[in-house]
Amino acid sequence: MSSAAVGERSGAVRVIGLITLILGVVFIVAGGVTWGAVASNLAAEKITVSDDASAFQGQLVDTPWEAWVQADIINTHALEASGGKTYAELDQDDPTRSTVMTASFLRASLFTSVVAFGVALLVFGVGVTFVLVGWALRKVGTVPRAVVTDTTQTAPPAAAHA
């Protein structure tokens, strides 16, 4: 029985793996930097979660969860101020309309930060996936493409009968 490697190691697969690994690292860094930038810019606004919010009371808004909870309580306060009406439902001369409009803008800004956090997390996750795929491609590129094993057995020549 004998075996032999057929084909060569794939340099192209290893190069693609390396490129994928590098892109993965870039995405991981980009996602982390974006998360940090959104968090620090949000924190710079010095918004604290309202004491009557469902969670995170009194905490500085610098995470997507705190931003979501603060946006929710702003909506609750705006609806209380307007008697349960939204901005679009209020008459143009209603004095609470500007309050509800400001609340709507604040909520939109907070929800925009929640989306930005989500995109940062997505980019980070794609980066991790790329690193894993790149690592796998590099491994695949280092092994022979195929191994052929000869399992045929040759019988010893038969003795000549006289």
Coordinates of C-alpha atoms in Angstrom, one line a residue:
M1 CA 0.0 0.0 0.0
S2 CA 1.3 3.4 -0.9
S3 CA 0.0 6.9 -0.8
A4 CA 1.1 10.1 -2.4
A5 CA 0.0 13.8 -2.2
V6 CA -1.5 15.0 -5.4
G7 CA -1.5 18.7 -6.1
E8 CA 0.2 21.5 -4.4
R9 CA -0.5 23.7 -1.4
S10 CA -2.7 26.5 -2.4
G11 CA -0.8 29.9 -2.1
A12 CA -3.9 31.7 -3.5
V13 CA -6.1 30.4 -0.7
R14 CA -3.6 31.4 1.9
V15 CA -3.4 35.0 0.4
I16 CA -7.1 35.3 0.4
G17 CA -7.2 34.0 3.9
L18 CA -4.6 36.7 4.9
I19 CA -6.6 39.4 3.2
T20 CA -9.7 38.2 5.0
L21 CA -7.9 38.2 8.3
I22 CA -6.6 41.7 7.8
L23 CA -10.1 43.0 6.8
G24 CA -11.5 41.3 9.9
V25 CA -9.1 43.1 12.2
V26 CA -9.9 46.4 10.4
F27 CA -13.6 45.8 11.0
I28 CA -13.1 44.8 14.6
V29 CA -11.1 48.0 15.2
A30 CA -13.6 50.1 13.3
G31 CA -16.6 48.7 15.2
G32 CA -14.8 49.3 18.5
V33 CA -13.8 52.8 17.6
T34 CA -17.3 53.7 16.4
W35 CA -18.8 52.3 19.6
G36 CA -16.4 54.3 21.7
A37 CA -17.0 57.5 19.7
V38 CA -20.8 57.2 20.0
A39 CA -20.6 56.5 23.7
S40 CA -18.2 59.4 24.4
N41 CA -20.2 61.9 22.3
L42 CA -23.4 60.8 23.9
A43 CA -21.8 61.1 27.4
A44 CA -20.6 64.6 26.5
E45 CA -24.3 65.6 26.3
K46 CA -24.5 64.9 30.0
I47 CA -28.0 63.3 29.7
T48 CA -29.0 61.3 32.8
V49 CA -31.8 58.8 32.8
S50 CA -34.9 60.1 34.4
D51 CA -35.7 58.9 38.0
D52 CA -39.0 57.6 36.9
A53 CA -37.6 55.5 34.0
S54 CA -38.1 51.8 33.9
A55 CA -34.3 51.1 34.4
F56 CA -30.9 52.9 34.8
Q57 CA -32.4 55.7 36.9
G58 CA -29.9 58.6 37.4
Q59 CA -27.2 57.0 35.2
L60 CA -25.3 58.9 32.5
V61 CA -26.6 58.0 29.1
D62 CA -23.7 56.5 27.3
T63 CA -24.9 53.0 26.2
P64 CA -27.6 51.9 23.8
W65 CA -29.7 50.5 26.6
E66 CA -29.7 53.8 28.6
A67 CA -30.5 55.8 25.4
W68 CA -33.4 53.5 24.7
V69 CA -34.8 53.8 28.2
Q70 CA -34.4 57.6 28.2
A71 CA -36.1 57.9 24.9
D72 CA -39.0 55.8 26.2
I73 CA -39.5 58.0 29.3
I74 CA -39.3 61.1 27.2
N75 CA -42.2 59.8 25.2
T76 CA -44.1 59.0 28.4
H77 CA -43.6 62.6 29.7
A78 CA -44.5 64.1 26.3
L79 CA -47.7 62.1 26.2
E80 CA -48.6 63.1 29.7
A81 CA -48.0 66.8 28.9
S82 CA -50.2 66.6 25.8
G83 CA -53.0 64.6 27.2
G84 CA -52.0 61.5 25.3
K85 CA -51.7 63.2 21.9
T86 CA -48.7 63.0 19.6
Y87 CA -47.2 66.0 17.8
A88 CA -49.2 65.3 14.7
E89 CA -52.5 65.1 16.6
L90 CA -52.1 68.5 18.4
D91 CA -53.5 71.7 17.0
Q92 CA -51.0 74.1 15.6
D93 CA -51.9 76.7 18.2
D94 CA -51.7 74.3 21.1
P95 CA -49.0 75.6 23.6
T96 CA -47.8 72.0 24.4
R97 CA -47.0 71.4 20.7
S98 CA -43.5 72.8 21.0
T99 CA -42.8 70.7 24.1
V100 CA -44.0 67.5 22.3
M101 CA -41.9 68.5 19.2
T102 CA -38.8 68.9 21.3
A103 CA -39.4 65.6 22.9
S104 CA -39.8 64.0 19.5
F105 CA -36.5 65.5 18.4
L106 CA -34.8 64.3 21.5
R107 CA -36.2 60.8 21.1
A108 CA -35.1 60.7 17.5
S109 CA -31.6 61.7 18.5
L110 CA -31.4 59.0 21.2
F111 CA -32.8 56.4 18.8
T112 CA -30.2 57.5 16.2
S113 CA -27.5 56.7 18.8
V114 CA -29.0 53.3 19.4
V115 CA -28.8 52.6 15.7
A116 CA -25.2 53.8 15.6
F117 CA -24.4 51.4 18.5
G118 CA -26.1 48.6 16.6
V119 CA -24.1 49.3 13.4
A120 CA -20.9 49.4 15.4
L121 CA -21.7 46.0 17.0
L122 CA -22.6 44.6 13.5
V123 CA -19.3 45.8 12.1
F124 CA -17.4 44.3 15.0
G125 CA -19.3 41.0 14.5
V126 CA -18.5 40.9 10.8
G127 CA -14.9 41.5 11.7
V128 CA -14.9 38.5 14.1
T129 CA -16.5 36.4 11.4
F130 CA -13.9 37.5 8.8
V131 CA -11.0 36.7 11.2
L132 CA -12.5 33.2 11.7
V133 CA -13.0 32.6 8.0
G134 CA -9.5 34.0 7.2
W135 CA -7.9 31.8 9.8
A136 CA -9.8 28.8 8.3
L137 CA -8.7 29.6 4.8
R138 CA -5.1 29.9 5.9
K139 CA -5.3 26.5 7.5
V140 CA -6.9 25.0 4.3
G141 CA -4.2 26.5 2.2
T142 CA -1.4 24.7 4.2
V143 CA -2.6 21.2 3.6
P144 CA -2.1 19.2 0.4
R145 CA -5.2 19.3 -1.8
A146 CA -5.7 15.5 -2.0
V147 CA -4.1 12.3 -0.9
V148 CA -4.3 9.3 -3.1
T149 CA -3.9 5.9 -1.5
D150 CA -3.1 2.9 -3.6
T151 CA -5.0 0.0 -2.0
T152 CA -4.4 -2.5 -4.8
Q153 CA -2.4 -5.5 -3.6
T154 CA -0.3 -7.4 -6.0
A155 CA -0.2 -11.1 -5.4
P156 CA 3.3 -12.6 -5.4
P157 CA 4.0 -14.4 -8.7
A158 CA 2.8 -18.0 -8.6
A159 CA 5.4 -20.6 -8.5
A160 CA 5.9 -22.4 -11.7
H161 CA 4.5 -25.9 -11.7
A162 CA 6.5 -28.4 -13.4

